PDB file of C-alpha atoms in Angstrom:
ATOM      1  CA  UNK A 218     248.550  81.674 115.443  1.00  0.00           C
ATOM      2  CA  UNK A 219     247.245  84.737 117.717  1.00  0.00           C
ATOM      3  CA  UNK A 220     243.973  84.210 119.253  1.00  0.00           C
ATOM      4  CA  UNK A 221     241.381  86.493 119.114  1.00  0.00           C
ATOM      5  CA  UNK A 222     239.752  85.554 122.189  1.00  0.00           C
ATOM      6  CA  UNK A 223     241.023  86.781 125.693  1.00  0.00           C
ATOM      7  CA  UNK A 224     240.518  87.214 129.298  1.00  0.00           C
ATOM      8  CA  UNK A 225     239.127  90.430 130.586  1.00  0.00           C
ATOM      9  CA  UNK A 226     240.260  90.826 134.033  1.00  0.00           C
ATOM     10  CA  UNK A 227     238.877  93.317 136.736  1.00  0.00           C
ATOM     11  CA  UNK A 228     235.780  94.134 139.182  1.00  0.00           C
ATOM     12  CA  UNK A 229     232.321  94.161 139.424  1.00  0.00           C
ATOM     13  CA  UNK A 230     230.814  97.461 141.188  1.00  0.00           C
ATOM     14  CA  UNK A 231     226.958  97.549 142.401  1.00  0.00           C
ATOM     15  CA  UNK A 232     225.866 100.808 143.752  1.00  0.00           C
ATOM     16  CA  UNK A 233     222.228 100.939 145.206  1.00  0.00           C
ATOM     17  CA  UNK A 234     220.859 104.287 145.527  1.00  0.00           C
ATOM     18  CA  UNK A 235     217.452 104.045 146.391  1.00  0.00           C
ATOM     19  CA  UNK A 236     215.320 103.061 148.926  1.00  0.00           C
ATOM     20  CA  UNK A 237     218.606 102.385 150.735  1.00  0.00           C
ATOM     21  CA  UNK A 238     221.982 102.767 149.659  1.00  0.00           C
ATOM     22  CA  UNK A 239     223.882  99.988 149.328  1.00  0.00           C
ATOM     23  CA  UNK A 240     227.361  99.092 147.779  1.00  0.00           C
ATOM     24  CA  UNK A 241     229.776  96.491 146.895  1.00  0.00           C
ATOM     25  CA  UNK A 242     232.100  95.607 144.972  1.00  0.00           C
ATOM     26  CA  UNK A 243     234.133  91.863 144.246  1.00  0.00           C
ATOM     27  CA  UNK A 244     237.133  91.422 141.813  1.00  0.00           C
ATOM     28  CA  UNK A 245     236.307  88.899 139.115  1.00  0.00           C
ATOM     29  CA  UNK A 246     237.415  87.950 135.462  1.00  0.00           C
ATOM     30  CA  UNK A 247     235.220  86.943 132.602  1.00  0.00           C
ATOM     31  CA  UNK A 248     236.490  85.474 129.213  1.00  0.00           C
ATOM     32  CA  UNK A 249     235.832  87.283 126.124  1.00  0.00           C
ATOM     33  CA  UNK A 250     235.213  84.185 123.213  1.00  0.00           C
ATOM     34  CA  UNK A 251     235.103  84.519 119.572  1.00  0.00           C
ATOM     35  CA  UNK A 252     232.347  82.140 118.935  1.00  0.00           C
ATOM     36  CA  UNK A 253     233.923  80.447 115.849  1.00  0.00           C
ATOM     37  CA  UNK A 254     237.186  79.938 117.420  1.00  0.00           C
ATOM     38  CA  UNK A 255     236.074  77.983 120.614  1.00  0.00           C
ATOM     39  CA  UNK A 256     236.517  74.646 119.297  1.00  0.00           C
ATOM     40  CA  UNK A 257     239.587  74.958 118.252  1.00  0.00           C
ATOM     41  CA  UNK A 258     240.519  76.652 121.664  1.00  0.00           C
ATOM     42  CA  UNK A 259     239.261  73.928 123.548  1.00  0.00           C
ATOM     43  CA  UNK A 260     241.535  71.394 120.954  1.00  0.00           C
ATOM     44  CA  UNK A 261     244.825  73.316 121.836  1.00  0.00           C
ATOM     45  CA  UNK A 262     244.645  74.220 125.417  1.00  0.00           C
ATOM     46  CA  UNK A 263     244.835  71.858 128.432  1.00  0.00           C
ATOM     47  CA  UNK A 264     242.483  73.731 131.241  1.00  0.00           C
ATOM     48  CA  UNK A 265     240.179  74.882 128.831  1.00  0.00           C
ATOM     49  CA  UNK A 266     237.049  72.769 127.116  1.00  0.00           C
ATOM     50  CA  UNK A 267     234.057  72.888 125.240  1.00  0.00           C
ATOM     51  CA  UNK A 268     230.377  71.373 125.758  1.00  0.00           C
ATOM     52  CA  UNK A 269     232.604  68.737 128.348  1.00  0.00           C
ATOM     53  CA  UNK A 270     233.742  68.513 131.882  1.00  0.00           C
ATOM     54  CA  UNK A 271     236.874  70.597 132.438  1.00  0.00           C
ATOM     55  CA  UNK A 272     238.969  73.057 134.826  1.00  0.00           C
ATOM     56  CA  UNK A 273     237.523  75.805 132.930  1.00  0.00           C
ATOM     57  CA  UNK A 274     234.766  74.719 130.425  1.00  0.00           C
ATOM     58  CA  UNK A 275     232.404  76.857 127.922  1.00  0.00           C
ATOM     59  CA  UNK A 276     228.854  74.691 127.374  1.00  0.00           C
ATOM     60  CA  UNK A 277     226.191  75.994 124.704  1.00  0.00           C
ATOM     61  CA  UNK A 278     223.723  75.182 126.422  1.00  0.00           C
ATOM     62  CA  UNK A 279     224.390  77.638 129.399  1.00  0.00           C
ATOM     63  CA  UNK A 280     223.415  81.154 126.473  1.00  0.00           C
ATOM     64  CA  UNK A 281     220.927  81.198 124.056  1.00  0.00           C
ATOM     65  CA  UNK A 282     218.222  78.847 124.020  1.00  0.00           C
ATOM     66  CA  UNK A 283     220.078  76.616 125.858  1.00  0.00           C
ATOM     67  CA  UNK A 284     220.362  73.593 123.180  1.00  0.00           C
ATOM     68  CA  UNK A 285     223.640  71.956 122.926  1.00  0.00           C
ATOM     69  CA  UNK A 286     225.986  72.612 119.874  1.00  0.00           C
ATOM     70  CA  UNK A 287     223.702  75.384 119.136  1.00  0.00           C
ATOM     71  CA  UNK A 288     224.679  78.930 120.051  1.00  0.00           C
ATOM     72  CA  UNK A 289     225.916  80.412 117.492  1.00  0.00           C
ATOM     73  CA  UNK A 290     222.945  79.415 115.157  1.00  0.00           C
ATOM     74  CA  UNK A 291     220.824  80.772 118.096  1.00  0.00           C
ATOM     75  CA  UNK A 292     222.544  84.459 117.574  1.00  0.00           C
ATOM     76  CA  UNK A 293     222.502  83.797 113.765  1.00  0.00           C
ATOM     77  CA  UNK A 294     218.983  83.801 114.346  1.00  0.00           C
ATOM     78  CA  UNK A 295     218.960  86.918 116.114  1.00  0.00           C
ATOM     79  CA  UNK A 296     220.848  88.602 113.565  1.00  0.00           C
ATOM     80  CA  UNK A 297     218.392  87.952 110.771  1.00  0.00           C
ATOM     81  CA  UNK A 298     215.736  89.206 113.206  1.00  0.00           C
ATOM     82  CA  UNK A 299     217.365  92.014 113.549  1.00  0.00           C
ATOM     83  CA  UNK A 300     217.545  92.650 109.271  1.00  0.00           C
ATOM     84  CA  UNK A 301     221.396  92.042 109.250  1.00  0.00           C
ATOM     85  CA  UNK A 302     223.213  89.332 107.317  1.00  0.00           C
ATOM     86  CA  UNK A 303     224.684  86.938 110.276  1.00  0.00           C
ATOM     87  CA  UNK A 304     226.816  85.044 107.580  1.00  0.00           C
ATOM     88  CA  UNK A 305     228.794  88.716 107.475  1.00  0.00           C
ATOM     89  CA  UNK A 306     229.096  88.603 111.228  1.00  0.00           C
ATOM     90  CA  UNK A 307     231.487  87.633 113.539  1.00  0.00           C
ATOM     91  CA  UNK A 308     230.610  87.451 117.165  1.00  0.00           C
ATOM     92  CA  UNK A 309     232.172  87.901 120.507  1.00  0.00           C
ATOM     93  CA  UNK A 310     230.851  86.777 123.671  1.00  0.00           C
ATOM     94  CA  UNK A 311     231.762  88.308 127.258  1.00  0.00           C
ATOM     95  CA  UNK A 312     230.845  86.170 129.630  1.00  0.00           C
ATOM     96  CA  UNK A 313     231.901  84.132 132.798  1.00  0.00           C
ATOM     97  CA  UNK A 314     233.356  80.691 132.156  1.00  0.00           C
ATOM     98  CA  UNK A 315     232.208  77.825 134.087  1.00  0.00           C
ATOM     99  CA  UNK A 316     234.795  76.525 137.063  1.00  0.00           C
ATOM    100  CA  UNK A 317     234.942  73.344 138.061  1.00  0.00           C
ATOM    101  CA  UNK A 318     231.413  72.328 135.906  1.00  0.00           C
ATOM    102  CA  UNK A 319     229.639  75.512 137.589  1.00  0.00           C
ATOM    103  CA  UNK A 320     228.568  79.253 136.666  1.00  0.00           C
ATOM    104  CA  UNK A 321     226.147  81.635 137.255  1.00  0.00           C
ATOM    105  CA  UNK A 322     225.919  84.608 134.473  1.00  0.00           C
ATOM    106  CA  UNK A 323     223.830  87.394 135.667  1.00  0.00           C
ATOM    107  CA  UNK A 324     224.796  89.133 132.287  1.00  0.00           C
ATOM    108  CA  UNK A 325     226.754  88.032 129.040  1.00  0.00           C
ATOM    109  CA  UNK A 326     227.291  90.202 125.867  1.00  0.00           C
ATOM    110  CA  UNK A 327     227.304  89.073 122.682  1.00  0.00           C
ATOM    111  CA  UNK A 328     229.426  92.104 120.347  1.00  0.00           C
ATOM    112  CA  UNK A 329     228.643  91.483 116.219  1.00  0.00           C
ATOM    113  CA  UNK A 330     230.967  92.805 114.054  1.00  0.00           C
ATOM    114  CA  UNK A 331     230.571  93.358 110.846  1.00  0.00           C
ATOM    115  CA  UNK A 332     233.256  92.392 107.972  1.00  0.00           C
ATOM    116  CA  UNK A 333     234.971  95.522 108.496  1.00  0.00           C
ATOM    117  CA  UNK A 334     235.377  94.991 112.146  1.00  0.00           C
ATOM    118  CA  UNK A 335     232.580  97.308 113.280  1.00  0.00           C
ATOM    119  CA  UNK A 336     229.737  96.424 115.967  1.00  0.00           C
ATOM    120  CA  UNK A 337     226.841  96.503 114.180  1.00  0.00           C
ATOM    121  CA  UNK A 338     224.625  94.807 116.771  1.00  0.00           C
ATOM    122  CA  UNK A 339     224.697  93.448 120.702  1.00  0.00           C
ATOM    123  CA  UNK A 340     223.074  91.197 122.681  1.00  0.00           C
ATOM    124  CA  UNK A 341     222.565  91.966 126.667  1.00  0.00           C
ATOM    125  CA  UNK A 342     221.570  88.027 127.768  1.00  0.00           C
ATOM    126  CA  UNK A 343     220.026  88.780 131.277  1.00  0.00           C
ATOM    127  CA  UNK A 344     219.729  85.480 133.270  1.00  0.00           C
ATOM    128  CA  UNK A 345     217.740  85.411 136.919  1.00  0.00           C
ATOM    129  CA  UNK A 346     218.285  82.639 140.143  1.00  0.00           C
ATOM    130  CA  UNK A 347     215.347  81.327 138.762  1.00  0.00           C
ATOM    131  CA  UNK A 348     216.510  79.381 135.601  1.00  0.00           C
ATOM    132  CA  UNK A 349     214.805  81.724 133.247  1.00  0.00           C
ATOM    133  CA  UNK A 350     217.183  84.325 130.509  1.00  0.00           C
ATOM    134  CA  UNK A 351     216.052  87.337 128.385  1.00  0.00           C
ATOM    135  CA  UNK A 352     218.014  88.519 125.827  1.00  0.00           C
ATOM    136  CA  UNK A 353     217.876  92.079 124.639  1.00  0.00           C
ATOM    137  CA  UNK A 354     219.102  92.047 120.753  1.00  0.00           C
ATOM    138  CA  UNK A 355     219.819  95.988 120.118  1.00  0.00           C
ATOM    139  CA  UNK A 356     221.243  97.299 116.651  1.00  0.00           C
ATOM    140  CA  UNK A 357     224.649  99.702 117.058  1.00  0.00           C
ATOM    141  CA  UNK A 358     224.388 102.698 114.808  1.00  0.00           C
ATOM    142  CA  UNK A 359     227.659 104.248 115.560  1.00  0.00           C
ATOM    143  CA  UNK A 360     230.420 103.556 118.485  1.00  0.00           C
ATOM    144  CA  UNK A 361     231.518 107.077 119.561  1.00  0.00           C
ATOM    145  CA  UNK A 362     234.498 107.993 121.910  1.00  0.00           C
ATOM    146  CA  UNK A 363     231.837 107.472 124.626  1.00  0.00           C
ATOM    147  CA  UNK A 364     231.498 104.454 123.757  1.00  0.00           C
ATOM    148  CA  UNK A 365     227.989 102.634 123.316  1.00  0.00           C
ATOM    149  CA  UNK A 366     224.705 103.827 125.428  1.00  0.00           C
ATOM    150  CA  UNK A 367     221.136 101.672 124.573  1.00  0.00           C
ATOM    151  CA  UNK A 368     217.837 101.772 126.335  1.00  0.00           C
ATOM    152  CA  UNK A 369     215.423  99.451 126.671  1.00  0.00           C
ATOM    153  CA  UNK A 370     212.913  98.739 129.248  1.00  0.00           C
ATOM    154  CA  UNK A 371     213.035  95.950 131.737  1.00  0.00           C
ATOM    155  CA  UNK A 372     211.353  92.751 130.379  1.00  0.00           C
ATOM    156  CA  UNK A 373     212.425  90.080 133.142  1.00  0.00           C
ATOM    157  CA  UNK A 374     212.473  90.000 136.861  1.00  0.00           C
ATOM    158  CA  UNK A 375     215.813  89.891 138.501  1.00  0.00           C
ATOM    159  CA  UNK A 376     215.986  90.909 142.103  1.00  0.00           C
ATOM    160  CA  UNK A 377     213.499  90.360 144.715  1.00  0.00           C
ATOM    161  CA  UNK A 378     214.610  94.143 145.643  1.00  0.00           C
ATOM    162  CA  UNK A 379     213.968  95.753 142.202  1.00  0.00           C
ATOM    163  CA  UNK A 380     210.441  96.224 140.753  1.00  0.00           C
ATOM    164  CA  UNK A 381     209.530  95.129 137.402  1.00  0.00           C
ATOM    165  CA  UNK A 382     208.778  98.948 136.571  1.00  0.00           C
ATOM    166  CA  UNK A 383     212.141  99.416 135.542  1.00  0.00           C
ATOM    167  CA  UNK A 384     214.442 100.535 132.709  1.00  0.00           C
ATOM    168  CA  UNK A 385     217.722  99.884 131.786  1.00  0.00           C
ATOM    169  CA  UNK A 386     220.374 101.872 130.557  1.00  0.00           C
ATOM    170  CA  UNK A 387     223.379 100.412 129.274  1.00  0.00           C
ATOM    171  CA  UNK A 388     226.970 101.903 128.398  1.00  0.00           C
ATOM    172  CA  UNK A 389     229.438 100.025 126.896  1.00  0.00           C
ATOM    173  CA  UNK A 390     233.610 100.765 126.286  1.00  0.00           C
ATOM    174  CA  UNK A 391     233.829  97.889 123.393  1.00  0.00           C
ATOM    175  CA  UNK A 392     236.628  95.444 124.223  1.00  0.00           C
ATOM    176  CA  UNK A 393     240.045  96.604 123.345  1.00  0.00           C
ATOM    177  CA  UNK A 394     243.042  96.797 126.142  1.00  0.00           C
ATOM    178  CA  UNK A 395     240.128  97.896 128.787  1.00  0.00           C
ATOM    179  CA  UNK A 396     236.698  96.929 128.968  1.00  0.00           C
ATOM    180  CA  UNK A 397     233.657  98.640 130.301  1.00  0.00           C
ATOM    181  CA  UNK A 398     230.154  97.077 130.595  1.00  0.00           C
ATOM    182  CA  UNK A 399     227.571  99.523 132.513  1.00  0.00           C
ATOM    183  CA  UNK A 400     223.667  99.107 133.385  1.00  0.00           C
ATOM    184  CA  UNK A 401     222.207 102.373 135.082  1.00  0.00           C
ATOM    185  CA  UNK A 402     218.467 101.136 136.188  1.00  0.00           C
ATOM    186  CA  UNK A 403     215.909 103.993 136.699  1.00  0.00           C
ATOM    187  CA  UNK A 404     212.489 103.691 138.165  1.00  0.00           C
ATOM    188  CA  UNK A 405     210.151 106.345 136.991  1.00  0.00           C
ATOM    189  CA  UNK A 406     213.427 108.306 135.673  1.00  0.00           C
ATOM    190  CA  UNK A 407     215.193 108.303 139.144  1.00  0.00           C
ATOM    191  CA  UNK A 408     218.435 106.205 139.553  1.00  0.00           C
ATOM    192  CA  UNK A 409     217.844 102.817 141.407  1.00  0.00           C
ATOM    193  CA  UNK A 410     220.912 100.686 140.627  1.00  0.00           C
ATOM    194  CA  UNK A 411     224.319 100.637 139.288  1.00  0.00           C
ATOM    195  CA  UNK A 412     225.948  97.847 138.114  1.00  0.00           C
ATOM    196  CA  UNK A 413     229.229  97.908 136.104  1.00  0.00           C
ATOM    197  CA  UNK A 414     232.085  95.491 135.439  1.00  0.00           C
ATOM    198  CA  UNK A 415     235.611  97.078 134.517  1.00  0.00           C
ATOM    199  CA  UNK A 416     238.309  94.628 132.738  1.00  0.00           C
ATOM    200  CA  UNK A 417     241.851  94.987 131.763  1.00  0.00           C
ATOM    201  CA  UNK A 418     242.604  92.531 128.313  1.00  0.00           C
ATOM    202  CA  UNK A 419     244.553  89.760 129.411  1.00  0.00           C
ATOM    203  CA  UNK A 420     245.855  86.608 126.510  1.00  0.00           C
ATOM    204  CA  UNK A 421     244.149  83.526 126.920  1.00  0.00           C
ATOM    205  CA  UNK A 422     246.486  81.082 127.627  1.00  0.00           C
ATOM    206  CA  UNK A 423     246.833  77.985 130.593  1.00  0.00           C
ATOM    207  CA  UNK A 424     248.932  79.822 131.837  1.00  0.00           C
ATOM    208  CA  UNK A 425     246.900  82.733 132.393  1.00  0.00           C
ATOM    209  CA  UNK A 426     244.020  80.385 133.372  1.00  0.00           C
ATOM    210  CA  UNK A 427     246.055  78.529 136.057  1.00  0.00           C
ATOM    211  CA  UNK A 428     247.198  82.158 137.339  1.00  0.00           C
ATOM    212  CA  UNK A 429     243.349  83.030 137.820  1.00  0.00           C
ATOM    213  CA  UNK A 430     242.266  79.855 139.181  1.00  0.00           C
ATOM    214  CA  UNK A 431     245.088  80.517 141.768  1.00  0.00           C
ATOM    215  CA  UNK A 432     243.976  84.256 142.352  1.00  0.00           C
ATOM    216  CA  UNK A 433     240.362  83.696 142.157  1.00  0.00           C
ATOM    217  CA  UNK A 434     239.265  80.190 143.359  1.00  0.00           C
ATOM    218  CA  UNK A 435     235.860  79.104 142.658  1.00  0.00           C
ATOM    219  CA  UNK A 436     235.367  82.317 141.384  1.00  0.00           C
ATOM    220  CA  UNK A 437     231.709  81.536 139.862  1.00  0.00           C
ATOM    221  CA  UNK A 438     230.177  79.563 143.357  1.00  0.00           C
ATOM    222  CA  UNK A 439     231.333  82.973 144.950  1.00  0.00           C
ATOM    223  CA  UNK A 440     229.477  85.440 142.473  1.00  0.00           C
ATOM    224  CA  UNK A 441     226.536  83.434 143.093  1.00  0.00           C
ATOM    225  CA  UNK A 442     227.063  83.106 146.923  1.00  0.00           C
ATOM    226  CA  UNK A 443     227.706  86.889 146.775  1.00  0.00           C
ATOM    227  CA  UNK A 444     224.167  87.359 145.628  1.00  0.00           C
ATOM    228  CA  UNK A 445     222.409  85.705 148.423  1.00  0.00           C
ATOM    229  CA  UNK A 446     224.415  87.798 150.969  1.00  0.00           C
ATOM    230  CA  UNK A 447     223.697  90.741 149.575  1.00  0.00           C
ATOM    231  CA  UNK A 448     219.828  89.907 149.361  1.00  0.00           C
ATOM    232  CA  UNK A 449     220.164  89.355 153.215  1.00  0.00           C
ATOM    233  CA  UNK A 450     221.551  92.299 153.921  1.00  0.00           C
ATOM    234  CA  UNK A 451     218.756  93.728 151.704  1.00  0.00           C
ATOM    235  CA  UNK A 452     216.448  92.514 154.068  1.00  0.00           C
ATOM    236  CA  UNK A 453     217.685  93.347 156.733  1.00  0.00           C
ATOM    237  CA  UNK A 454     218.121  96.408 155.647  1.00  0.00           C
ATOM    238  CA  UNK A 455     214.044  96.401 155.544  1.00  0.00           C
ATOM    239  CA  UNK A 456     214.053  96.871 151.570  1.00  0.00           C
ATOM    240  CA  UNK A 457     211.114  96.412 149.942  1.00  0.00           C
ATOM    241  CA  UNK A 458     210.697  92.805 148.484  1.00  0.00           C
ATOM    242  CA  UNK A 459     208.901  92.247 144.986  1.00  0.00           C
ATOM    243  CA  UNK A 460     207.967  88.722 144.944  1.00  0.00           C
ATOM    244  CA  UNK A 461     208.837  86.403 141.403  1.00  0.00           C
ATOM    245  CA  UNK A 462     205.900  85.866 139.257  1.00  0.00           C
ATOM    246  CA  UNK A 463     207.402  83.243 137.092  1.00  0.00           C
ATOM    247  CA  UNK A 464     207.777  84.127 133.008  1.00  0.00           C
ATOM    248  CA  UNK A 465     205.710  82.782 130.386  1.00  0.00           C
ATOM    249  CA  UNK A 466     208.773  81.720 128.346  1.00  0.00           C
ATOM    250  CA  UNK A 467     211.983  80.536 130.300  1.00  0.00           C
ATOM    251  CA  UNK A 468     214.166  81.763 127.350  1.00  0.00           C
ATOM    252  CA  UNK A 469     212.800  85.187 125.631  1.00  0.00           C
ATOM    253  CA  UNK A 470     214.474  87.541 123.536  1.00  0.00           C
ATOM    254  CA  UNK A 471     213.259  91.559 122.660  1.00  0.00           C
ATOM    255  CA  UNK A 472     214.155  92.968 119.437  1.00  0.00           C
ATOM    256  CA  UNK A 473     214.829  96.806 120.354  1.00  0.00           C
ATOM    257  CA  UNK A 474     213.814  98.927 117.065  1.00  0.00           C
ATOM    258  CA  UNK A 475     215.345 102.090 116.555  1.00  0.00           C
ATOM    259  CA  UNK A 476     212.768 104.473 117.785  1.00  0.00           C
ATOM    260  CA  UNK A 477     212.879 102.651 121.421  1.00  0.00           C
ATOM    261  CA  UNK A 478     216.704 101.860 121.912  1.00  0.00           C
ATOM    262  CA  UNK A 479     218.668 105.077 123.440  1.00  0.00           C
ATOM    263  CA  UNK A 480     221.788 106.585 121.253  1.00  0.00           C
ATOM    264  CA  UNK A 481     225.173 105.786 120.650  1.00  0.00           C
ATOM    265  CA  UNK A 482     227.563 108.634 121.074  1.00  0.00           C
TER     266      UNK A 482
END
């Protein structure tokens, strides 16, 4: 039986525009997961488990609101927030995988498609070093050959090098053979940051898995150690540092209503 979850293959670019400019970029692979079918993904494959220790494992409890065994009742709930009918809805998640029992997401999208296969609604989870993870839950009025652009503004702090005054503009190439997830971040209108990750559809199979394990060991450990490098040479770069003021709420979400959320086109 053909899966309908896959492997998304490619790299992660970070362009820095302002006060300094700053770039890099680090290949990297994230696993696109139809939420219904991970059980029975983690019951047929060998390198490849769910909510347990593994090569590769997916756990609940790392999305959402963290419970265990959870997740998808956690984006159900989102969906009914939102005025949409999550029992129509089936739901992809591009995100990282954890690697040896560890990951670090910066950002996983959840893509809701309606019974006729469209995206009707998608969910930018935005997680921090700090433990804490906002979710932006934004409804999808049309996917044009442009792809998907939403707005919204910044609701949880990220960087030590980015304020809080932010706003975040995201454009999104749904999953097919390619991939394309974009966030342009603009202070006061002016470009401060972009961030993009570019993936080429791969099928999820050990095989495939072992291949990647081979080609990117301890993938996840380096996106994370990546991070702290880069904040070094942030500062000592002599970028301005915006210290954490810890959230109310470890795990938020923001419902984006129409009038506030950008265009598709």
């Amino acid at each position: 039986m053909k899966r309908s979850s896959a492997i998304y293959s490619g790299r992660v670019i970070h362009r820095r525009h302002r006060p300094k400019v700053h770039r890099l970029f680090y290949r990297v692979f994230a696993l696109y997961l139809d939420l219904d079918e991970i059980p029975a993904l983690s019951k047929a494959m060998k390198l490849f488990s769910y909510n347990s220790a593994g090569v590769f494992s997916f756990h609940d409890g790392d999305h959402g609101d963290g419970t265990r065994g959870g997740l998808r009742r956690w984006v159900d709930t989102q969906i009914e927030k939102a005025g949409q009918d999550p029992g129509s809805m089936r739901v992809f998640l591009l995100c990282y995988p954890r690697i040896f029992g560890y990951v670090f997401n910066p950002l996983s999208v959840y893509f809701c498609h309606d019974t006729y296969g469209n995206i009707r609604l998608i969910l930018y989870e935005v997680c921090n070093t700090f433990g804490e993870r906002h979710t932006y839950v934004i409804p999808v009025e049309r996917v044009g050959p442009k792809g998907i652009r939403h707005a919204c503004d910044k609701a949880l702090y990220v960087s030590p090098f980015l304020s809080m005054d932010c706003r975040y503009h995201f454009h999104i190439m749904p999953p097919a053979q390619d991939v394309v997830v974009a966030i342009n971040e603009t202070e006061t209108s002016e470009p401060v940051l972009h961030a993009s990750f570019t993936g080429q559809r791969r099928e999820l199979t050990d095989r495939a898995l072992l291949g990647l394990l081979l080609s990117h060991p301890l993938m996840t450990l380096k996106v994370t150690a990546a991070i702290h490098f880069e904040a070094m040479r942030l500062w000592l770069k002599k970028v301005p540092i915006h210290r954490h003021a810890p959230s109310g709420e470890r795990v938020a979400q923001t419902l984006i209503k129409s009038d506030q959320k950008g265009r598709s086109s």
